[in-house]
mmCIF file of C-alpha atoms in Angstrom:
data_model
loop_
_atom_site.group_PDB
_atom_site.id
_atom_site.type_symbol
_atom_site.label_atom_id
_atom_site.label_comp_id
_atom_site.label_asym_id
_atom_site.label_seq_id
_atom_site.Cartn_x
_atom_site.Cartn_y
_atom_site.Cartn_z
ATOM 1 C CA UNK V 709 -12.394 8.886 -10.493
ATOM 2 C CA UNK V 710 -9.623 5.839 -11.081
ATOM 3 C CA UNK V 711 -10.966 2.439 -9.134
ATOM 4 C CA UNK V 712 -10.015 -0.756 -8.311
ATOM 5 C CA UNK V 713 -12.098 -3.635 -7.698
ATOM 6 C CA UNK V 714 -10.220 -6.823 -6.771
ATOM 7 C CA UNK V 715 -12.230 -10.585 -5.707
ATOM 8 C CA UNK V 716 -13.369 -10.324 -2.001
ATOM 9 C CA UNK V 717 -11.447 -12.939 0.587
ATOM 10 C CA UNK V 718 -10.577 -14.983 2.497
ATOM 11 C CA UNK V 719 -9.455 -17.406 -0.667
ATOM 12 C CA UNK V 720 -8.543 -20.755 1.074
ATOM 13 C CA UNK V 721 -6.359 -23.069 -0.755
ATOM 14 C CA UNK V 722 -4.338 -26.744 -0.412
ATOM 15 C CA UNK V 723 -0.724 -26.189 -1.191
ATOM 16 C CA UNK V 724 0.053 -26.773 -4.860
ATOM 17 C CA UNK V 725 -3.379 -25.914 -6.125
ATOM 18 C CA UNK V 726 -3.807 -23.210 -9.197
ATOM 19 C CA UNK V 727 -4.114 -19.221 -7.785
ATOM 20 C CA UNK V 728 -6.106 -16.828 -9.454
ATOM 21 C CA UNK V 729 -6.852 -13.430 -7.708
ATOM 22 C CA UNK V 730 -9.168 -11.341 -10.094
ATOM 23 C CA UNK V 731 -8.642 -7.211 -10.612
ATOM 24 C CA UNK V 732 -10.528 -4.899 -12.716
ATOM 25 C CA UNK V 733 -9.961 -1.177 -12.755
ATOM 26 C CA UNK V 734 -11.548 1.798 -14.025
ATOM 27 C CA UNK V 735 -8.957 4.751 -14.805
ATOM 28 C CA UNK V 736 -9.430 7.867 -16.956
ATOM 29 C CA UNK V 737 -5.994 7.828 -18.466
ATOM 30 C CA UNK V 738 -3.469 4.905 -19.114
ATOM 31 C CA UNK V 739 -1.822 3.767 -15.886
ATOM 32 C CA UNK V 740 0.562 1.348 -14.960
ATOM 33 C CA UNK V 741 -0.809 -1.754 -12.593
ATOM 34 C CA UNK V 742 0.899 -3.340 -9.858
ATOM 35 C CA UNK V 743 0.541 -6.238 -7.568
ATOM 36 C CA UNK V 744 1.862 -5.872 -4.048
ATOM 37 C CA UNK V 745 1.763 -8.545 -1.564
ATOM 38 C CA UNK V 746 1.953 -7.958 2.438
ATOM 39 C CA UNK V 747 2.977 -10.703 5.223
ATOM 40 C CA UNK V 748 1.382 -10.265 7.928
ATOM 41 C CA UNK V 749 2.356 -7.651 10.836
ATOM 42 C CA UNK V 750 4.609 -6.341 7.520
ATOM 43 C CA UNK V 751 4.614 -3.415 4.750
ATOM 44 C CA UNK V 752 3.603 -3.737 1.253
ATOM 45 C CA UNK V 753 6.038 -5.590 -1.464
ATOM 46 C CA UNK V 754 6.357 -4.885 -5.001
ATOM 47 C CA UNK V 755 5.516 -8.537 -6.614
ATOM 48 C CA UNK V 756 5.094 -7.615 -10.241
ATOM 49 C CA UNK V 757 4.047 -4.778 -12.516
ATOM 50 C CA UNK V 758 3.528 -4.149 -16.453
ATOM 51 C CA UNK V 759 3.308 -0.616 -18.155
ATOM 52 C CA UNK V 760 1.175 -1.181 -21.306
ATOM 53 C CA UNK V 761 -1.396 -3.169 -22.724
ATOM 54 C CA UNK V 762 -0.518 -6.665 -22.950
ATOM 55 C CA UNK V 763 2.302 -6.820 -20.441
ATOM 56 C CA UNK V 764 2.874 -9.914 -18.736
ATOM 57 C CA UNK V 765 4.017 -9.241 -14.955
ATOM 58 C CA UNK V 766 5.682 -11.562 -13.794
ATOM 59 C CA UNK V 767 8.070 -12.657 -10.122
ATOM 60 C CA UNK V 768 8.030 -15.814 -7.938
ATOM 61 C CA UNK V 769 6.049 -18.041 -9.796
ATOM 62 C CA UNK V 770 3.654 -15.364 -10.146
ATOM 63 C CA UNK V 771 1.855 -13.474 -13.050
ATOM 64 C CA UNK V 772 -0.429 -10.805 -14.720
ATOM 65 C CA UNK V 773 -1.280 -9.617 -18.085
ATOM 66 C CA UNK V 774 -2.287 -6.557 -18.513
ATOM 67 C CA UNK V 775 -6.077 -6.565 -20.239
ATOM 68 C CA UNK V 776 -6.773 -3.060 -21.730
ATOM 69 C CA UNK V 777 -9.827 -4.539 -23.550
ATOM 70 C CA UNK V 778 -11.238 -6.236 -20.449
ATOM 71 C CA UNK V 779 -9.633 -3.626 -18.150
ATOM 72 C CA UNK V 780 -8.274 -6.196 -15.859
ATOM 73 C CA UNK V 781 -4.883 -7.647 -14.223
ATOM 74 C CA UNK V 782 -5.798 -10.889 -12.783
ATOM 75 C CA UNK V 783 -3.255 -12.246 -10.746
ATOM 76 C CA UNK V 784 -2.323 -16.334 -11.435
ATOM 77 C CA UNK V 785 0.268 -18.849 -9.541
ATOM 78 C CA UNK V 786 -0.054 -22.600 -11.149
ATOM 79 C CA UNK V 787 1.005 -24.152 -7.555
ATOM 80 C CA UNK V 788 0.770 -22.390 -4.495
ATOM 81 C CA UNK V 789 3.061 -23.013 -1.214
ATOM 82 C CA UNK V 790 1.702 -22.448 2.523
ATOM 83 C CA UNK V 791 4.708 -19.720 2.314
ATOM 84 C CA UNK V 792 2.450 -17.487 0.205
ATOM 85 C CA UNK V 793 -0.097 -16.921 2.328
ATOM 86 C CA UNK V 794 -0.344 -13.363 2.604
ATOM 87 C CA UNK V 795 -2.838 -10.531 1.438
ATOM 88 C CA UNK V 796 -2.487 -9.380 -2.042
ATOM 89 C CA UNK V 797 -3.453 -5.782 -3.272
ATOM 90 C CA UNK V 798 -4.096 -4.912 -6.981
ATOM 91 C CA UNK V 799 -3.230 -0.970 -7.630
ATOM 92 C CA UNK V 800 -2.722 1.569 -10.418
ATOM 93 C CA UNK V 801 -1.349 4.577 -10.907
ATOM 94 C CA UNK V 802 -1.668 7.256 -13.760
ATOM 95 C CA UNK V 803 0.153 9.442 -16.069
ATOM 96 C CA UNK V 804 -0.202 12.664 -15.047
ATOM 97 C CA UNK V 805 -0.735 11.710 -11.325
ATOM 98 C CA UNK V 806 1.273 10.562 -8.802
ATOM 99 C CA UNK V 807 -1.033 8.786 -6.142
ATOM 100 C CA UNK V 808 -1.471 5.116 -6.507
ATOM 101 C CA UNK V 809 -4.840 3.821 -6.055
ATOM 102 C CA UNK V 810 -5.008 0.431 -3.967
ATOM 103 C CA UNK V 811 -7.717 -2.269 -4.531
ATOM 104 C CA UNK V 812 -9.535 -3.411 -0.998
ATOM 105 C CA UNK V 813 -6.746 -6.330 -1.058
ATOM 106 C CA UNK V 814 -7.608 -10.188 -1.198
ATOM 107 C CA UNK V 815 -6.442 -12.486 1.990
ATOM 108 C CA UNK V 816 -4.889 -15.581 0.915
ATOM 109 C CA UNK V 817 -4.299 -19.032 3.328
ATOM 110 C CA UNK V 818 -2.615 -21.652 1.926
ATOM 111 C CA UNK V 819 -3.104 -25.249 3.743
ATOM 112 C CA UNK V 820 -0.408 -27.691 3.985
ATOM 113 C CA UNK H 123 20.451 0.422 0.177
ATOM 114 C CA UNK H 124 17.665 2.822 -0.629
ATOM 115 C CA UNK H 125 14.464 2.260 1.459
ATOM 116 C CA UNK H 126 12.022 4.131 3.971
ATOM 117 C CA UNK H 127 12.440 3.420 7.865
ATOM 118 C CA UNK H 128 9.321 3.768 10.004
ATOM 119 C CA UNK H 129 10.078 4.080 13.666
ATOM 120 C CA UNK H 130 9.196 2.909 15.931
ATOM 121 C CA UNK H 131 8.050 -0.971 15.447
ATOM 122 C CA UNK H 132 5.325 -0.975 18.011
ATOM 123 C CA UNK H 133 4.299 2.265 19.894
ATOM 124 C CA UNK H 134 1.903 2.220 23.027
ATOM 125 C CA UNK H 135 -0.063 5.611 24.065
ATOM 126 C CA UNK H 136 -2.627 6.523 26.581
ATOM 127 C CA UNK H 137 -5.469 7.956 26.014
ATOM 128 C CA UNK H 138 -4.868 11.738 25.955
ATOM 129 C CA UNK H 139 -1.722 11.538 24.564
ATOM 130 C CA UNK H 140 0.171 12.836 21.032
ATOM 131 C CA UNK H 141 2.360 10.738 19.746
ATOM 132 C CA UNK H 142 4.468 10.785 16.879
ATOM 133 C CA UNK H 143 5.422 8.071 14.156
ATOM 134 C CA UNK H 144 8.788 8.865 12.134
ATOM 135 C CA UNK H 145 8.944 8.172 8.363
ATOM 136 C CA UNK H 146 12.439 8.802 6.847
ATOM 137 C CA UNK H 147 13.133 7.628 2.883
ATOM 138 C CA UNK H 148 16.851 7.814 1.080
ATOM 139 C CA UNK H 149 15.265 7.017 -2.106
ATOM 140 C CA UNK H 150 15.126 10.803 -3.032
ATOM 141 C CA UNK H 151 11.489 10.357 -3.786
ATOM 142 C CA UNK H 152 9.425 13.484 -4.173
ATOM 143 C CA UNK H 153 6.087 12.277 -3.064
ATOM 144 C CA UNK H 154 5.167 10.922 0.435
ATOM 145 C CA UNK H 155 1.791 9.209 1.765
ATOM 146 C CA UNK H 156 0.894 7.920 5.300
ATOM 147 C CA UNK H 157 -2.023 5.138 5.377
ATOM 148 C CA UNK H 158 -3.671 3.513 7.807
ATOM 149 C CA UNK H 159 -4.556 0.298 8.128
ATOM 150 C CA UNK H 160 -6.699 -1.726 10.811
ATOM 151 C CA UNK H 161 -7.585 -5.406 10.908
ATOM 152 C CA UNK H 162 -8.524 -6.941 7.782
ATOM 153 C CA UNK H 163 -8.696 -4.071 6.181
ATOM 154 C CA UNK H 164 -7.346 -2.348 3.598
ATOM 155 C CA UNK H 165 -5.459 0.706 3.585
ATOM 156 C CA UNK H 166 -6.944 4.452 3.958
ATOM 157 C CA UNK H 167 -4.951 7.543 2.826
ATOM 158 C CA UNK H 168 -4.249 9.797 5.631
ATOM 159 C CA UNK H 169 -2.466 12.923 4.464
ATOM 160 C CA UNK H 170 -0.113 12.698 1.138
ATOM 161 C CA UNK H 171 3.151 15.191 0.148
ATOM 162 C CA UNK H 172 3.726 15.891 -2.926
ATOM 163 C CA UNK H 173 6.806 17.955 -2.484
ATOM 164 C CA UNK H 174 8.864 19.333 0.788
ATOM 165 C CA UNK H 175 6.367 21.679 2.442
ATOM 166 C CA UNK H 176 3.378 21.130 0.711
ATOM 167 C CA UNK H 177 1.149 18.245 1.722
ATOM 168 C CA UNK H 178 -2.669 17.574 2.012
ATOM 169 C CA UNK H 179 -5.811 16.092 3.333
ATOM 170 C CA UNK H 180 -6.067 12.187 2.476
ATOM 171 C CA UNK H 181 -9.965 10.091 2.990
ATOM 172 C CA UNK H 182 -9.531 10.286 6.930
ATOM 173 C CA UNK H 183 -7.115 13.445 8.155
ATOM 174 C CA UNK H 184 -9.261 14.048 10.956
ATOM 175 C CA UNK H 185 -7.103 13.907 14.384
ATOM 176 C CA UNK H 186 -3.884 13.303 12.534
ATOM 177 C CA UNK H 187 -1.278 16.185 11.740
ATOM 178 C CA UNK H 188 1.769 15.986 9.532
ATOM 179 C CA UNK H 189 4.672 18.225 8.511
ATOM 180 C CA UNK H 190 7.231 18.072 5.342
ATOM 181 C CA UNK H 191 10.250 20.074 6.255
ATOM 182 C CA UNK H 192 12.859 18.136 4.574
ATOM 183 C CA UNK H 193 12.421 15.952 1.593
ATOM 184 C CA UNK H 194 13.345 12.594 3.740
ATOM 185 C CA UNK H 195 11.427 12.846 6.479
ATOM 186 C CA UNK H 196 7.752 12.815 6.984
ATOM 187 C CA UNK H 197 6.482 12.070 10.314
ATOM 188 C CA UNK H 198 3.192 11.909 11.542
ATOM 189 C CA UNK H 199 1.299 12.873 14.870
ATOM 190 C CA UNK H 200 -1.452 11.146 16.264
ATOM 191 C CA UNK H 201 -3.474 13.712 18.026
ATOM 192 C CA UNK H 202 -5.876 13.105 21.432
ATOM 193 C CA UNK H 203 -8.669 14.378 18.713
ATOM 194 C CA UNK H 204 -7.953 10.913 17.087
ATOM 195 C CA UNK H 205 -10.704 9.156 18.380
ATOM 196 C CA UNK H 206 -10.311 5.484 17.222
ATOM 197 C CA UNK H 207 -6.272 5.753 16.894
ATOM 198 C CA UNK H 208 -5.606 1.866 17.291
ATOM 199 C CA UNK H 209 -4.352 1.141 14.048
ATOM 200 C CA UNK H 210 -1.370 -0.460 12.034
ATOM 201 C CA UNK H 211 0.623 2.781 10.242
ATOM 202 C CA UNK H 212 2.424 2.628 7.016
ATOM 203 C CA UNK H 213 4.230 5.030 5.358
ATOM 204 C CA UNK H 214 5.132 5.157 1.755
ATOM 205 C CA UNK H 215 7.032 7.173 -0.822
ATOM 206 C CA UNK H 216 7.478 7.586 -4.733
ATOM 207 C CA UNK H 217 8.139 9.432 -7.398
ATOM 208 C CA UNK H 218 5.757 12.322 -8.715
ATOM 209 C CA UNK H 219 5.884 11.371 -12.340
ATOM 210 C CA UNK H 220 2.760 9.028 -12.028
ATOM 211 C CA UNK H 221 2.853 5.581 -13.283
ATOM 212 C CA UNK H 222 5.432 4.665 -10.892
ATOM 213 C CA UNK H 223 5.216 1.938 -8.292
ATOM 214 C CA UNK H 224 5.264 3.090 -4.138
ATOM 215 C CA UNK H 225 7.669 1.708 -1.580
ATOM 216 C CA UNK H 226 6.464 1.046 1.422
ATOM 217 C CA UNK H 227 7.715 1.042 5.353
ATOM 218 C CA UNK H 228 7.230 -1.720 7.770
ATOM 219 C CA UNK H 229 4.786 -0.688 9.292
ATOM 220 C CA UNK H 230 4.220 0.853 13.341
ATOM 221 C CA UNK H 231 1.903 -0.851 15.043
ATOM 222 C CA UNK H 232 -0.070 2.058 17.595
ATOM 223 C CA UNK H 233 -1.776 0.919 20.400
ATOM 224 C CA UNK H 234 -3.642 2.907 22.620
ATOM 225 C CA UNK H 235 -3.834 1.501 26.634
#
């Protein structure tokens, strides 16, 4: 069945340094991928999506490209702020389905 | 604005008790999910709805109930089977089309005393 394997946290990280929060998936159709980011004691947020192969996501300072080839959707930020700490969750969800499928999620603290 | 409400906030039970969370959406979305989520973790499908009065089994249904009379609402009871029922509780909503994103509830917080 459709997977998602995203980097294990906690990341730890000085404000302004470079983000990168690694996804791969496994899906037997062609989905669309999503980030969604969740503050804590709060729901899930939409922060970016793309649709087809070589997409660039993109909201906040944030981005993803979608890999087909590499089946991946790594999420990047050039300078992080102590105001996006938060844990991020890589997901997909498929033509022909309707239930999205969340990655484990990745917990990121960003240090003044 | 369109959005799903999750009621209430924080929500205290004793052991024994049923208790129910309320999930109501005005995004006319077809499909409705209820996850939960505990420390550090991520999030586990409880029961899903595809469509009003239809719904099913998610990864850990066990001592949790749900019903789907009206396409807004979809609340969820926490049974006294529920042996572990400490949790954070999110509901969610979307389209049935597939490839669509989810939008998500802010969360109850159940604690058991």
């Amino acid at each position: 069945g459709d997977s998602v394997t995203q980097m294990e946290g906690p990341v730890t990280l000085s404000e302004e340094a470079f983000l990168t929060i690694n996804c791969t998936y496994t899906a037997t159709g062609y989905p669309s991928l999503f980030w969604y980011v969740q503050y804590p004691g709060e729901g899930l947020q939409l922060l970016l999506k793309a649709t087809k192969a070589d997409d660039k996501g993109s909201n906040k300072g944030f981005e993803a490209t979608y890999r087909k080839e590499t089946t991946s959707f790594h999420l990047e930020k050039g300078s992080v702020q102590v105001s996006d700490s938060a844990v991020y969750f890589c997901a997909l969800s498929e033509a022909g389905g309707f239930k999205t499928i969340f990655g484990a999620g990745t917990r990121l603290f960003v240090k003044a | 604005d369109g959005g799903i409400t999750q009621s209430p906030k924080y929500l205290f039970r004793k052991e024994g008790q049923n208790v129910t969370l309320s999930c109501e959406q005005n995004l006319n979305h077809d499909a409705m999910y209820w996850y939960r989520q505990d420390p550090g973790q991520g999030l586990r499908l409880i029961y899903y709805s595809q469509i009003v009065n239809d719904f099913q089994k998610g990864d850990i249904a066990e001592g949790y109930s749900v019903s789907r009379e009206k396409k807004e609402s979809f609340p969820l009871t926490v049974t006294s089977a529920q042996k572990n029922p400490t949790a954070f509780y999110l509901c969610a909503s979307s389209t049935n089309q597939g490839r669509t994103e989810a939008f998500f509830g802010q969360g109850t917080r159940l604690t058991v005393v």
